[in-house]
Structures are given as structure tokens and as C-alpha cells.
Coordinates of C-alpha atoms in Angstrom, one line a residue:
Chain I
M1 CA -27.9 42.9 7.4
N2 CA -27.1 41.8 11.1
K3 CA -30.4 38.5 11.2
L4 CA -28.0 37.3 8.1
L5 CA -24.4 37.3 9.5
A6 CA -25.9 35.9 12.8
T7 CA -27.6 33.5 10.6
A8 CA -24.4 32.9 9.2
A9 CA -22.4 32.4 12.4
A10 CA -24.6 30.5 13.2
I11 CA -24.3 27.9 10.0
V12 CA -20.6 28.4 10.2
A13 CA -20.2 27.7 13.9
I14 CA -22.1 24.4 13.7
G15 CA -19.6 21.8 14.7
S16 CA -17.0 23.7 16.0
T17 CA -16.0 23.8 19.4
P18 CA -17.0 26.2 21.6
A19 CA -14.9 27.4 25.2
F20 CA -16.2 25.3 28.1
A21 CA -15.6 26.5 31.4
Q22 CA -15.1 22.5 32.0
P23 CA -14.0 20.5 29.0
T24 CA -16.2 17.0 29.5
D25 CA -13.9 15.9 26.3
I26 CA -10.3 16.3 24.3
L27 CA -8.9 15.6 21.5
N28 CA -5.7 12.9 20.7
A29 CA -4.0 13.9 17.4
S30 CA -2.2 10.6 17.4
Y31 CA -0.2 8.8 14.7
D32 CA -1.5 6.1 11.7
I33 CA -1.1 3.0 13.1
G34 CA -1.4 4.1 16.8
R35 CA -5.5 3.3 16.3
E36 CA -5.2 0.1 18.6
L37 CA -3.5 0.9 20.8
F38 CA -4.7 4.3 21.9
E39 CA -8.1 2.7 22.0
A40 CA -6.6 0.3 24.3
E41 CA -5.6 3.1 26.7
N42 CA -8.8 5.0 26.4
A43 CA -11.0 2.0 26.9
A44 CA -8.7 1.5 30.1
Y45 CA -9.0 5.2 30.7
A46 CA -12.1 5.3 31.1
A47 CA -11.9 1.8 33.4
S48 CA -9.8 3.6 35.2
G49 CA -12.6 5.8 36.7
A50 CA -12.2 9.0 34.2
T51 CA -14.6 11.0 32.9
L52 CA -12.9 12.7 30.2
T53 CA -14.2 11.8 26.7
I54 CA -10.9 11.2 24.3
N55 CA -11.8 11.5 20.8
Q56 CA -8.8 10.3 18.2
S57 CA -7.8 11.4 15.3
H58 CA -5.1 9.7 13.4
A59 CA -3.4 10.2 10.3
G60 CA 0.4 10.0 9.4
S61 CA 2.2 11.2 12.4
S62 CA 3.4 14.4 10.3
T63 CA 0.2 15.3 8.9
Q64 CA -1.2 15.8 12.1
A65 CA 1.6 17.6 13.0
R66 CA 0.5 19.7 9.7
A67 CA -2.9 19.6 10.8
V68 CA -2.7 20.9 13.8
L69 CA -0.5 24.0 12.4
E70 CA -4.0 24.1 10.1
G71 CA -6.1 24.4 13.3
L72 CA -7.4 21.1 14.2
P73 CA -8.1 21.7 18.0
A74 CA -6.1 18.7 19.4
D75 CA -5.7 19.2 22.9
V76 CA -2.9 16.5 23.1
V77 CA -0.9 15.3 19.7
T78 CA 0.8 11.5 20.6
L79 CA 2.9 11.2 17.7
N80 CA 6.0 8.9 16.6
Q81 CA 7.9 12.0 16.0
V82 CA 10.2 14.2 17.2
T83 CA 10.9 16.3 14.9
D84 CA 7.2 16.8 14.5
I85 CA 7.1 17.5 17.6
A86 CA 9.6 20.7 16.6
K87 CA 7.4 21.7 13.8
L88 CA 4.6 22.5 16.4
V89 CA 7.0 24.3 18.7
E90 CA 8.5 26.6 15.8
G91 CA 4.3 27.3 15.3
G92 CA 4.3 28.5 18.3
F93 CA 1.5 25.7 19.8
V94 CA 3.8 23.5 22.4
A95 CA 6.2 25.0 24.3
A96 CA 9.5 25.2 23.3
D97 CA 10.3 22.5 27.0
W98 CA 7.9 20.1 25.8
A99 CA 10.7 17.2 26.2
T100 CA 11.2 17.5 30.0
Q101 CA 6.8 18.3 30.5
F102 CA 7.2 14.3 30.7
P103 CA 9.4 11.5 31.9
N104 CA 11.7 9.3 29.3
N105 CA 11.6 12.7 27.2
A106 CA 8.7 13.0 26.6
S107 CA 8.2 9.3 25.7
P108 CA 5.6 7.3 27.3
F109 CA 6.7 4.3 25.6
Y110 CA 9.3 3.1 22.9
S111 CA 10.0 0.7 20.1
F112 CA 12.5 0.7 17.3
P113 CA 12.7 -0.7 13.9
S114 CA 12.3 -4.5 13.7
F115 CA 11.9 -7.3 10.8
L116 CA 9.0 -9.7 10.3
V117 CA 10.2 -12.6 7.7
R118 CA 7.7 -15.3 6.6
A119 CA 7.2 -18.4 8.4
G120 CA 10.5 -20.7 8.7
N121 CA 13.4 -17.8 7.8
P122 CA 13.9 -19.1 4.4
K123 CA 15.6 -17.0 3.7
D124 CA 17.6 -16.9 6.7
I125 CA 17.4 -13.1 7.5
N126 CA 19.0 -12.4 10.9
D127 CA 20.4 -9.3 11.0
W128 CA 21.2 -5.9 9.0
G129 CA 24.2 -7.8 6.9
D130 CA 21.6 -10.1 5.2
L131 CA 19.2 -7.3 3.8
A132 CA 21.4 -6.7 1.3
E133 CA 21.9 -9.6 0.2
D134 CA 21.5 -10.8 -3.8
G135 CA 18.1 -11.9 -4.3
V136 CA 16.2 -10.8 -1.2
Q137 CA 13.2 -8.8 -1.3
V138 CA 12.3 -5.5 1.3
I139 CA 9.5 -3.9 2.3
F140 CA 9.4 -0.5 4.1
P141 CA 7.7 2.5 4.0
N142 CA 9.5 5.4 2.0
P143 CA 12.4 7.5 4.2
K144 CA 10.9 10.9 2.5
T145 CA 7.0 10.7 3.4
S146 CA 7.6 8.0 6.5
G147 CA 8.5 8.7 9.7
N148 CA 8.9 4.6 10.6
G149 CA 11.2 4.7 7.3
R150 CA 12.9 7.3 8.4
Y151 CA 13.8 4.8 11.4
T152 CA 14.9 2.0 9.7
Y153 CA 17.5 4.7 7.6
L154 CA 18.6 5.6 10.6
A155 CA 18.8 2.0 12.1
A156 CA 20.1 0.7 9.3
R157 CA 23.4 3.1 9.1
A158 CA 24.2 3.1 12.4
W159 CA 24.6 -0.6 12.1
A160 CA 26.4 -0.1 9.0
V161 CA 28.8 2.5 11.0
E162 CA 29.3 0.5 12.9
E163 CA 29.8 -2.9 11.4
Y164 CA 32.3 -1.1 8.6
A165 CA 34.4 1.2 11.6
G166 CA 32.7 4.5 9.6
D167 CA 34.2 3.9 6.6
D168 CA 32.1 6.1 4.5
A169 CA 32.0 4.0 1.2
K170 CA 31.5 0.4 2.6
I171 CA 28.3 2.3 4.3
E172 CA 26.7 3.7 1.4
E173 CA 27.7 0.6 -0.9
F174 CA 25.7 -1.6 1.5
L175 CA 22.5 1.3 2.4
T176 CA 22.5 1.4 -1.5
K177 CA 22.0 -2.3 -1.9
L178 CA 19.9 -2.5 0.7
F179 CA 17.4 0.4 -1.0
N180 CA 18.2 -1.3 -4.1
N181 CA 16.2 -4.5 -2.8
V182 CA 13.1 -2.4 -1.9
P183 CA 10.4 -3.6 -4.9
V184 CA 8.0 -0.8 -3.7
F185 CA 8.5 2.2 -1.5
E186 CA 4.8 2.8 0.4
T187 CA 4.3 6.3 1.7
G188 CA 3.3 5.0 5.0
G189 CA 4.2 2.5 8.0
R190 CA 0.6 0.6 7.8
A191 CA 1.0 0.9 3.7
A192 CA 3.8 -1.5 3.9
T193 CA 2.9 -4.3 6.4
T194 CA -0.7 -4.7 4.2
A195 CA 2.0 -4.7 1.3
F196 CA 3.6 -7.5 2.9
T197 CA 1.0 -9.2 4.3
E198 CA -2.4 -8.8 2.2
R199 CA -0.5 -8.6 -1.0
Q200 CA 2.1 -11.0 0.0
L201 CA 5.8 -8.7 -1.6
G202 CA 9.1 -8.9 -0.4
D203 CA 11.1 -11.6 2.0
V204 CA 11.4 -9.5 5.2
L205 CA 9.1 -6.0 6.5
I206 CA 10.5 -3.2 8.8
T207 CA 9.1 -1.7 11.0
F208 CA 8.4 -0.8 14.7
E209 CA 8.8 -4.1 16.8
A210 CA 5.7 -2.8 18.3
E211 CA 3.6 -3.6 14.8
T212 CA 5.4 -6.6 13.4
L213 CA 5.1 -8.3 17.2
A214 CA 1.1 -7.6 16.6
V215 CA 0.8 -9.2 13.3
A216 CA 2.5 -12.1 13.9
N217 CA 0.1 -12.1 17.0
Q218 CA -3.4 -11.3 14.5
L219 CA -2.2 -13.2 11.8
G220 CA -0.3 -16.5 12.9
T221 CA 2.9 -17.3 13.6
D222 CA 2.3 -19.7 11.5
K223 CA 2.9 -17.6 8.7
Y224 CA 5.4 -14.9 10.2
L225 CA 8.4 -15.0 12.2
P226 CA 9.3 -11.7 14.4
V227 CA 12.8 -11.4 14.1
T228 CA 15.3 -8.6 16.5
P229 CA 18.3 -7.5 14.9
S230 CA 21.5 -7.0 16.7
V231 CA 21.5 -3.9 17.1
S232 CA 18.5 -0.7 16.5
F233 CA 17.2 2.6 16.8
L234 CA 15.5 4.2 19.4
S235 CA 12.3 5.0 18.4
E236 CA 10.5 7.6 20.8
F237 CA 6.8 8.2 20.7
P238 CA 6.4 11.7 22.1
V239 CA 3.6 12.9 23.7
A240 CA 2.7 17.2 23.6
I241 CA -0.3 19.7 25.3
I242 CA -1.5 21.8 23.0
D243 CA -0.9 25.2 24.6
K244 CA -2.8 27.3 22.5
V245 CA -6.1 24.6 22.1
V246 CA -6.0 23.7 25.8
D247 CA -5.6 27.5 26.6
N248 CA -8.6 28.4 24.9
R249 CA -10.5 25.8 26.0
G250 CA -9.2 26.0 29.5
S251 CA -8.1 22.3 29.4
R252 CA -5.1 21.8 30.2
D253 CA -5.8 19.9 33.7
A254 CA -7.7 17.6 31.4
A255 CA -4.9 16.6 29.1
K256 CA -2.3 16.1 31.4
A257 CA -4.0 14.3 33.5
Y258 CA -4.9 12.3 30.3
L259 CA -1.0 11.9 29.4
D260 CA 0.2 11.1 32.7
F261 CA -2.1 7.6 32.8
L262 CA -0.2 6.8 29.6
Y263 CA 2.8 6.9 32.2
S264 CA 0.8 4.8 34.8
P265 CA 1.3 1.3 35.7
E266 CA -2.8 0.4 33.6
G267 CA -1.4 2.6 31.0
Q268 CA 1.9 1.0 31.2
E269 CA 0.3 -2.4 30.9
V270 CA -1.8 -2.0 28.1
A271 CA 1.2 -0.6 25.8
A272 CA 3.4 -4.0 26.8
A273 CA 0.2 -6.0 25.8
N274 CA -0.1 -4.0 22.4
F275 CA 4.2 -4.5 22.0
H276 CA 5.3 -1.2 22.8
R277 CA 8.0 -1.2 25.2
P278 CA 7.0 0.2 28.6
N279 CA 9.2 2.6 30.8
D280 CA 7.9 1.3 33.7
E281 CA 10.3 -1.6 35.4
A282 CA 7.7 -3.6 36.9
V283 CA 5.7 -3.9 34.0
A284 CA 8.3 -3.9 31.9
A285 CA 9.9 -6.9 33.6
A286 CA 6.6 -8.9 33.4
H287 CA 6.9 -9.1 29.9
A288 CA 9.6 -9.3 29.4
A289 CA 9.0 -12.6 27.8
T290 CA 7.7 -10.7 25.1
F291 CA 10.3 -8.1 24.6
P292 CA 13.9 -9.8 23.6
E293 CA 17.0 -8.5 24.3
I294 CA 17.9 -5.7 22.3
R295 CA 20.9 -3.0 21.8
L296 CA 19.2 0.2 21.3
V297 CA 21.1 3.2 20.2
T298 CA 19.6 7.2 20.3
A299 CA 19.8 9.8 17.9
E300 CA 22.5 11.7 20.3
E301 CA 25.1 8.6 20.2
A302 CA 24.4 8.0 16.5
F303 CA 24.1 10.7 15.3
G304 CA 24.2 13.8 17.3
G305 CA 20.9 15.1 17.8
W306 CA 17.8 15.5 16.0
D307 CA 18.8 18.5 14.3
A308 CA 21.9 17.3 13.2
I309 CA 20.3 14.7 11.6
A310 CA 17.9 16.5 9.8
A311 CA 20.6 19.0 8.2
E312 CA 22.5 16.2 7.6
H313 CA 20.5 12.9 6.2
F314 CA 17.3 14.2 5.4
A315 CA 17.6 18.2 3.6
D316 CA 17.5 17.8 0.4
G317 CA 20.6 16.5 -1.8
G318 CA 21.7 15.1 1.8
L319 CA 22.9 12.2 3.2
L320 CA 19.4 9.8 2.7
D321 CA 19.5 11.1 -1.1
T322 CA 22.6 9.7 -2.2
V323 CA 21.3 6.3 -1.1
F324 CA 17.8 6.7 -2.1
L325 CA 17.6 8.9 -5.1
N326 CA 20.9 7.7 -6.9
Q327 CA 19.6 4.3 -7.9
Chain P
M1 CA -42.5 4.7 -30.8
T2 CA -43.3 1.4 -32.3
T3 CA -41.9 -1.5 -31.4
K4 CA -41.6 -4.2 -34.1
A5 CA -40.9 -8.0 -33.1
T6 CA -38.6 -9.3 -35.6
T7 CA -35.8 -12.1 -35.1
R8 CA -32.4 -10.8 -33.9
S9 CA -29.7 -11.9 -36.5
P10 CA -27.1 -13.9 -34.1
A11 CA -24.7 -10.8 -34.5
E12 CA -27.4 -9.4 -32.4
I13 CA -27.7 -11.8 -30.3
A14 CA -24.1 -12.2 -29.4
L15 CA -23.4 -8.3 -29.0
I16 CA -26.7 -7.9 -26.2
A17 CA -24.9 -11.1 -25.0
F18 CA -21.5 -9.5 -24.6
A19 CA -23.1 -6.4 -23.0
F20 CA -24.8 -8.5 -20.4
L21 CA -21.8 -10.5 -19.5
F22 CA -19.0 -7.0 -19.9
A23 CA -21.7 -5.8 -17.1
A24 CA -22.4 -8.3 -14.7
A25 CA -18.2 -9.2 -15.0
L26 CA -17.3 -5.4 -14.2
L27 CA -20.2 -3.9 -12.5
L28 CA -22.0 -7.0 -10.5
V29 CA -19.3 -9.5 -9.6
P30 CA -17.4 -6.6 -7.7
L31 CA -20.9 -5.9 -5.8
T32 CA -21.4 -9.0 -5.1
L33 CA -18.1 -9.4 -3.7
I34 CA -18.7 -6.8 -1.2
F35 CA -21.5 -8.2 0.2
S36 CA -19.8 -11.8 0.6
F37 CA -17.4 -10.5 2.3
A38 CA -19.1 -8.4 4.4
L39 CA -21.1 -11.1 5.5
R40 CA -18.6 -14.1 5.7
E41 CA -18.2 -13.9 9.4
G42 CA -21.9 -14.2 9.6
L43 CA -25.2 -12.2 9.9
G44 CA -24.6 -11.4 13.8
V45 CA -20.8 -10.1 12.8
Y46 CA -22.1 -8.1 10.1
L47 CA -24.7 -6.3 12.2
A48 CA -22.5 -5.9 15.2
N49 CA -19.7 -4.0 12.3
I50 CA -22.0 -1.5 11.1
A51 CA -23.3 -1.3 14.6
E52 CA -20.2 0.0 16.0
P53 CA -20.7 3.4 16.8
T54 CA -18.0 5.3 15.0
T55 CA -19.3 3.3 11.6
L56 CA -22.8 4.4 12.4
H57 CA -21.4 7.9 13.3
S58 CA -19.8 7.6 9.7
I59 CA -23.0 6.3 7.9
G60 CA -25.0 9.5 9.7
L61 CA -22.7 11.8 9.0
T62 CA -22.3 11.4 5.2
V63 CA -26.3 11.1 5.1
L64 CA -26.3 14.7 6.4
T65 CA -23.6 15.5 3.8
A66 CA -25.7 14.2 1.1
V67 CA -29.0 15.9 2.5
V68 CA -27.6 19.2 3.1
V69 CA -25.3 19.4 -0.6
V70 CA -27.5 18.2 -2.9
P71 CA -30.7 20.5 -2.7
V72 CA -28.4 23.3 -2.1
N73 CA -26.8 22.0 -5.3
I74 CA -30.0 21.8 -7.0
V75 CA -31.0 25.4 -5.9
I76 CA -28.0 26.9 -7.5
G77 CA -27.5 24.6 -10.7
V78 CA -31.5 25.4 -11.3
C79 CA -30.3 29.5 -10.7
V80 CA -27.3 29.2 -13.3
A81 CA -29.2 27.5 -15.7
W82 CA -32.0 29.2 -15.8
L83 CA -29.5 32.1 -15.9
V84 CA -27.2 31.5 -18.7
S85 CA -30.0 29.8 -21.4
R86 CA -33.1 32.4 -21.3
F87 CA -30.4 35.7 -20.4
N88 CA -27.6 37.1 -22.6
F89 CA -25.6 39.5 -20.3
R90 CA -21.5 39.9 -20.9
G91 CA -19.7 37.2 -18.8
R92 CA -22.2 34.9 -19.6
Q93 CA -19.7 32.0 -21.0
L94 CA -17.1 33.3 -18.3
L95 CA -20.1 32.1 -15.3
I96 CA -20.6 29.0 -17.1
T97 CA -16.4 28.2 -16.8
I98 CA -16.5 28.5 -13.6
V99 CA -19.3 26.8 -12.2
E100 CA -17.9 23.8 -14.7
L101 CA -14.0 24.4 -12.9
P102 CA -14.7 22.2 -9.6
A103 CA -15.3 19.1 -12.4
A104 CA -11.9 20.1 -14.2
V105 CA -10.0 20.2 -10.5
S106 CA -8.1 16.8 -8.9
P107 CA -10.2 16.9 -5.2
I108 CA -6.9 16.9 -3.6
V109 CA -6.4 20.4 -4.7
A110 CA -9.6 21.4 -3.9
G111 CA -9.6 19.9 -0.4
T112 CA -5.5 21.6 -0.7
V113 CA -7.0 25.0 -1.8
Y114 CA -9.7 25.3 0.6
L115 CA -6.8 24.4 3.8
F116 CA -5.0 26.6 2.3
L117 CA -7.8 29.4 2.4
Y118 CA -9.2 28.4 5.8
G119 CA -6.4 26.9 8.0
G120 CA -4.2 28.3 10.5
Q121 CA -1.7 29.3 8.2
G122 CA -4.0 30.7 5.8
L123 CA -5.7 33.6 3.6
L124 CA -7.8 33.9 6.0
G125 CA -7.7 31.3 8.5
P126 CA -6.3 33.2 11.3
A127 CA -9.1 36.0 10.8
L128 CA -11.2 33.1 11.3
Q129 CA -9.5 32.2 14.4
G130 CA -9.3 35.7 15.7
A131 CA -12.6 35.8 15.3
G132 CA -13.4 32.2 17.4
I133 CA -14.3 30.9 14.5
Q134 CA -13.4 27.2 13.3
L135 CA -14.1 25.9 9.9
M136 CA -11.5 23.6 9.6
F137 CA -11.6 20.1 10.4
T138 CA -15.3 20.2 11.4
V139 CA -18.9 19.0 9.6
T140 CA -19.2 22.1 8.1
A141 CA -15.6 22.2 5.7
I142 CA -16.5 18.5 5.1
I143 CA -20.6 20.2 3.9
L144 CA -18.2 23.4 1.9
V145 CA -15.8 21.0 -0.2
S146 CA -18.7 18.6 -1.1
L147 CA -20.4 22.0 -2.3
F148 CA -17.4 22.4 -4.5
V149 CA -16.8 19.1 -5.7
T150 CA -20.7 18.7 -7.1
A151 CA -21.3 22.4 -8.0
P152 CA -21.3 21.4 -11.7
F153 CA -23.3 18.2 -11.4
V154 CA -26.9 19.9 -11.7
A155 CA -26.1 22.8 -13.7
R156 CA -24.4 21.1 -16.3
E157 CA -27.4 18.4 -17.1
L158 CA -29.8 21.5 -16.9
I159 CA -27.8 23.7 -19.2
P160 CA -27.7 22.3 -23.1
L161 CA -31.1 21.1 -22.1
M162 CA -32.5 24.3 -21.7
Q163 CA -31.0 26.0 -24.2
Q164 CA -32.4 23.5 -26.8
Q165 CA -35.5 24.0 -25.6
G166 CA -35.4 27.5 -25.9
S167 CA -37.9 29.7 -24.0
E168 CA -41.1 29.5 -26.1
D169 CA -43.1 27.4 -23.4
E170 CA -42.2 30.2 -20.7
E171 CA -43.3 33.5 -22.8
A172 CA -46.7 31.9 -23.8
A173 CA -47.1 31.0 -20.2
L174 CA -46.3 34.4 -19.7
S175 CA -48.2 36.2 -22.3
L176 CA -51.4 33.7 -21.4
G177 CA -51.3 36.1 -18.0
A178 CA -49.0 33.2 -15.4
S179 CA -46.9 35.3 -12.7
G180 CA -43.2 34.4 -12.8
W181 CA -43.8 31.9 -10.2
Q182 CA -46.8 29.9 -11.5
M183 CA -44.7 30.2 -14.9
F184 CA -41.6 28.0 -13.1
W185 CA -43.6 26.0 -11.6
F186 CA -46.3 24.5 -14.2
V187 CA -44.1 24.9 -17.0
T188 CA -40.0 25.4 -16.8
L189 CA -39.8 23.0 -13.5
P190 CA -41.9 19.7 -15.7
N191 CA -39.5 20.1 -18.8
I192 CA -36.5 20.2 -16.4
R193 CA -37.6 17.6 -14.2
W194 CA -35.7 14.7 -15.1
A195 CA -32.5 16.1 -15.8
I196 CA -32.6 18.2 -12.3
L197 CA -32.8 14.3 -10.9
Y198 CA -30.5 12.8 -12.6
G199 CA -28.1 16.0 -11.7
A200 CA -28.8 15.4 -8.4
I201 CA -28.4 11.6 -8.1
L202 CA -24.7 12.1 -9.4
T203 CA -24.3 14.8 -7.0
N204 CA -25.5 12.5 -4.1
A205 CA -23.5 9.5 -5.6
R206 CA -20.6 12.1 -5.3
V207 CA -20.8 13.3 -2.0
M208 CA -21.5 10.3 -0.3
G209 CA -18.1 8.5 -2.0
E210 CA -15.8 11.9 -2.0
F211 CA -12.6 10.5 -0.3
G212 CA -9.9 12.8 -1.9
A213 CA -11.0 16.1 -1.1
V214 CA -12.7 14.9 2.2
S215 CA -9.9 13.5 3.8
V216 CA -7.6 17.0 3.4
V217 CA -10.2 18.8 5.2
S218 CA -11.3 16.2 7.7
G219 CA -9.2 15.8 10.7
S220 CA -10.0 12.4 10.4
I221 CA -12.1 13.0 13.8
R222 CA -13.5 9.4 14.7
G223 CA -16.9 9.6 15.8
Q224 CA -16.8 13.5 14.5
T225 CA -16.0 14.1 10.9
N226 CA -15.1 11.0 9.6
T227 CA -17.2 9.9 6.4
L228 CA -18.2 6.9 4.9
P229 CA -15.1 6.4 3.0
L230 CA -13.1 7.3 5.3
Q231 CA -14.3 5.3 8.3
I232 CA -13.6 1.7 5.3
S233 CA -10.2 3.3 4.5
Q234 CA -9.3 2.9 8.3
L235 CA -10.7 0.6 9.0
F236 CA -9.4 -2.1 6.3
N237 CA -5.7 -0.4 7.0
D238 CA -6.4 -2.2 10.7
F239 CA -6.8 -5.1 9.1
N240 CA -10.6 -5.1 9.5
V241 CA -11.7 -6.3 6.0
T242 CA -14.9 -7.7 6.8
G243 CA -16.0 -4.4 9.2
A244 CA -14.9 -2.5 6.2
F245 CA -16.5 -5.0 3.9
A246 CA -19.8 -4.1 6.1
A247 CA -19.3 -0.5 5.8
S248 CA -18.6 -0.7 2.1
S249 CA -22.0 -2.4 2.0
T250 CA -23.8 0.2 3.6
L251 CA -22.4 2.7 0.9
A252 CA -23.3 0.4 -2.2
F253 CA -26.4 0.1 -0.5
M254 CA -26.7 3.5 -0.3
A255 CA -26.1 3.5 -4.1
V256 CA -28.8 1.5 -4.6
L257 CA -31.4 3.0 -2.9
T258 CA -30.7 5.8 -5.1
L259 CA -31.0 3.7 -8.2
V260 CA -33.9 1.8 -7.1
L261 CA -35.6 5.8 -5.8
K262 CA -34.8 7.3 -9.2
S263 CA -36.3 4.1 -11.7
A264 CA -40.1 3.9 -8.8
L265 CA -39.6 8.0 -9.8
E266 CA -39.7 7.6 -13.6
A267 CA -41.9 4.8 -14.1
K268 CA -44.6 6.7 -11.8
G269 CA -44.5 9.2 -14.2
G270 CA -43.1 12.2 -12.0
W271 CA -43.5 14.3 -9.1
R272 CA -46.1 16.9 -10.0

């Protein structure tokens, strides 16, 4: 009987991560469209002389937060939603002061919802107001399932609040028209991009600038033109150490060293080369030609912080539902 | 069965031609497209795409999963089929229903159920974690859900056949002094070998192609828990269409290999 139990335990243990004193690898659970970026970051990290192997898992930001809660043994998370890290704090996986453990709200680089139009900009789309015009088809992911889509909703709303001087009826009318102009809501950011590029749906794609610039760069500026709106909503890419996992594996130092690297000039350079706006001023200056001027509003400035946003906008029956579901 | 050389009527010829055209349009064309897309940037790029370490690992992982799951499901399938077709006992019908259940459940539900059972917030997950056992997001989890999803395939092929065959041959063998093992090896097994083979092929195809259930429990760690279908989906989403088709072609190749193997075995007339 004991032998049987030992065999069963051995079978179960296949593929699990034993607790090493000196971990030689860590797992980074990251968001869906960060694959190219982190492949490049990890290559640069290895080139910098680090012996640590970085394993990558990629899925939607909220899916990854859920997976960590369910036991995905990630040492660090690099997500694109502050609210997803909040879920990990609630679950006791991440320290409550995570945002101050690393600079810039623990966001090594940033982006914002921006536009990608077809060559020549035939529908003359230059700012948020143009998206609600009749006959314009807009592609962005479903805000119910995608953080990317939620950022787009918040950016459009932030523009409308300024444009209509807080007139709720006009703001709601604009947002309803905008949502009515979306022929199909994809579930994630990358799916929206492929709908726009592979299936040739829509006149304008709204997604992170990191994605619009990368697509134009990769698929050709003769086919696609990135357009920067007058104002947008700061999208942070928060990073955090998963306390439960690093304490169990003894990998805290390794995890911290890796996240610190993302803030180093080399790490920032890789981020900028992959169209994520760097926080490092020297690196930002070197890439100024890539990134047009933009005015960004934050969650605190525009909507009173993420808790207020969750309660007023994204809760069931919230402001998102009034413009999204009542079409 | 004898076949007579007869002249076929035009209707027959039309019907046969239609069947071939249909098969070509529905099956052959997509299959050919996979390979032509995979090779569109040349053989060198194709091979480089397959040799990419994470793709190579996903091929290995998919083969490993099949190598574990297929034999286990053959053994379980034969046991269950033998039990329900040779013995009459209370709960027999219930056993059949339970074994068939996974076929009626959507794979995504199967994956989610495993997560609810063994995940960190699940029913048994916290206890397992307390014992230092990590089940979810490992290769073990992938193998477990694959076993679940394909559990009915062998038994389903065997049960109707063994019920129809009855136990006369086996009783004759026993009455002539054969041991239980001899009876199974020389009488039962030869009678059901084709059904086993067919069940194994179905199981193999499903295990290698399974996406939904595996995607829930795998954690998609590149180079560790990404099976071939997950890898293909990620490559495609990364705009690496050639890479995605190169990986798809290996999956298609393994499927074709399975069929060729089956035909070869059939042609040889058995494995005894």
C-alpha cells in the first residue's frame, strides 16, 4: 500500500516544480499580446549576462490573474490591468504595497489606446469624435472580456467628458454611437487586430499604441497608418512579484532582479524598440521620433481611481452597460 | 463476398464521381493547403519553423501525451467492455453511462471541472497544495484531461461488438482447458483486435488535436506545457502564419501517419 502511494505521488509530481534552494528559472505569467515584447526582453536579459532562464506563459491579462489564483506557479506577473493585480492582492498572492515596490506605479513602460487606419485614411479619422460618424466602422475588443477594450472605453469617455463639458446626455449619445459603429466585438486585443488586418473588417482599429505601431511596422506603412488622437487614457503594464510562489521556491531575489532589468536602460531600450513607451528619459529621448506627442489622462485624474471605475463603470448595470448593452 | 465485373450505369458513375469530388473538396484541398502554406517561404524556413525550440517541445509533449493516454485508455476500455458485455450486475447500465459521459460533455467544461476540482481555489486543490503537490498547469494535468476526454472511445467501439459476439467462443476455450489468460490472449483478443485498433486511432487523433480542455489546465507555458494545438493557436495570433502552418503540418502529418499505420496493420492481417 505504501509503495502504491509512493508511486502515485511520483506520477503526480511529474512536471511539478520542486523547491530548489537556488532556482535557475522563473515563470513570468504575462498578457496575451506581450509575447514579442517579452521574447525580446528575455533575450536581452540573457545577453546582459544573466544566467536565469525566464519561462513565459501568455494569455489574456484577467485569465492569467485567475490562473495564478488557481495555482499557476508564476514567480512574477507582467499584466496590462491594474485591476488584475488587485485580484491577486485580494487572494493574498501579492503584497498590498505592490505599486510602490517598483518605480512608476510598478509599470516599467506604458501605452494608451490609439488608432490604426487603412492607407490614405479614406474616412479621415483623426480624433475620437470622428469614430461616432455615420458610416465609420470601428474595431476594438469587447470591454466585457478584454482589458484593452476597457481602456478604449475609458479613453473615449475621457475625451467626451472634456469635449461635452460633462454633459451626461451628450457623452452617452457619443458613446452609444461609437459602440453602434462596431460590427463585431472580438474577445481579446489580438483577435481584434487580426479581424482588422486578416479579415479586413472595419475602417479603424483601436488598440494599444504598442500594437498599432507594431502592426504598421510589420505589415507595412503602405497599407496601414497609425493615427494618434488628441487625448488618450494612460495604460499601465503593472508588474508584481507573487509572494506565495517566490517564498515557496526561494526565488524572490531572482524575480526582483528580472523585474529590475525591465527598468534598466537595456530593458527600456527593448520596450521602446517594441513600441512600448519607456519611462527612462534618455531612452525616451532617443526614440522621440517613433512616439508622437500625446496628452494622457490617468485613472485618478479622469475618474477618481480604479476602485471608482470598477464600481461606476464596469460593475453589472454600470455606465458601460448603459452604452454597450442597450443598443 | 464475390464481386462481378459489371458495366456501371451512368447514375452510379455520377454518384461515385460526386463522392470523390466531395472528399477532395472537403478533405484533400484543406490538407494540401496546410502544406503549401507551410512551405510557401521555402523548405529552409519551414524546417527552421519546426526546429524552433518551443514548437519542437510542443510536438514532443503532444506525442508524449498520446503515448501515455492511448495505452491507458485501451486497457481501461477493454476492462470495461469485458465487464459490461460478459457479466450481468446491478449498476451495469450506470457504468456504461458513466464511461460514455465525457463524450457528451463539452471539452471546455471538462477542463473547467478539473480546475474547480484541483485548482488552488478548488475543492481538492488547497489540500494538494498543502501536501506540496502541484497538479494544475503541469503535464500531469494535460494527461489527466486528455484521459477524461477520450475515455469513451475504446469502450464505445468494443461494447456493441462484444455484446454481439457473445461469450460462446470463450466458454468453449475454457471448457477445453484453457486458462483465463490463454482464453483472453487466443480467443477474446483476436476477436476484438480491429475494434481496439479503431478505438485507439480515434483516441490518438482526439488526444493530439484536443484544444479546449487542455487550454484550461495547461497554463500555456511555452516550452513546458504548450501542446501542439495551443502552440499553433499562439503562433497564428502572433502573425506567424508560416510558423502556424508549419506546426499544423506536423499535426496533419502525424494524423496521416496514424492512418497509414492502420492500413498497414490491416493489410498484414493482424498482429498476433
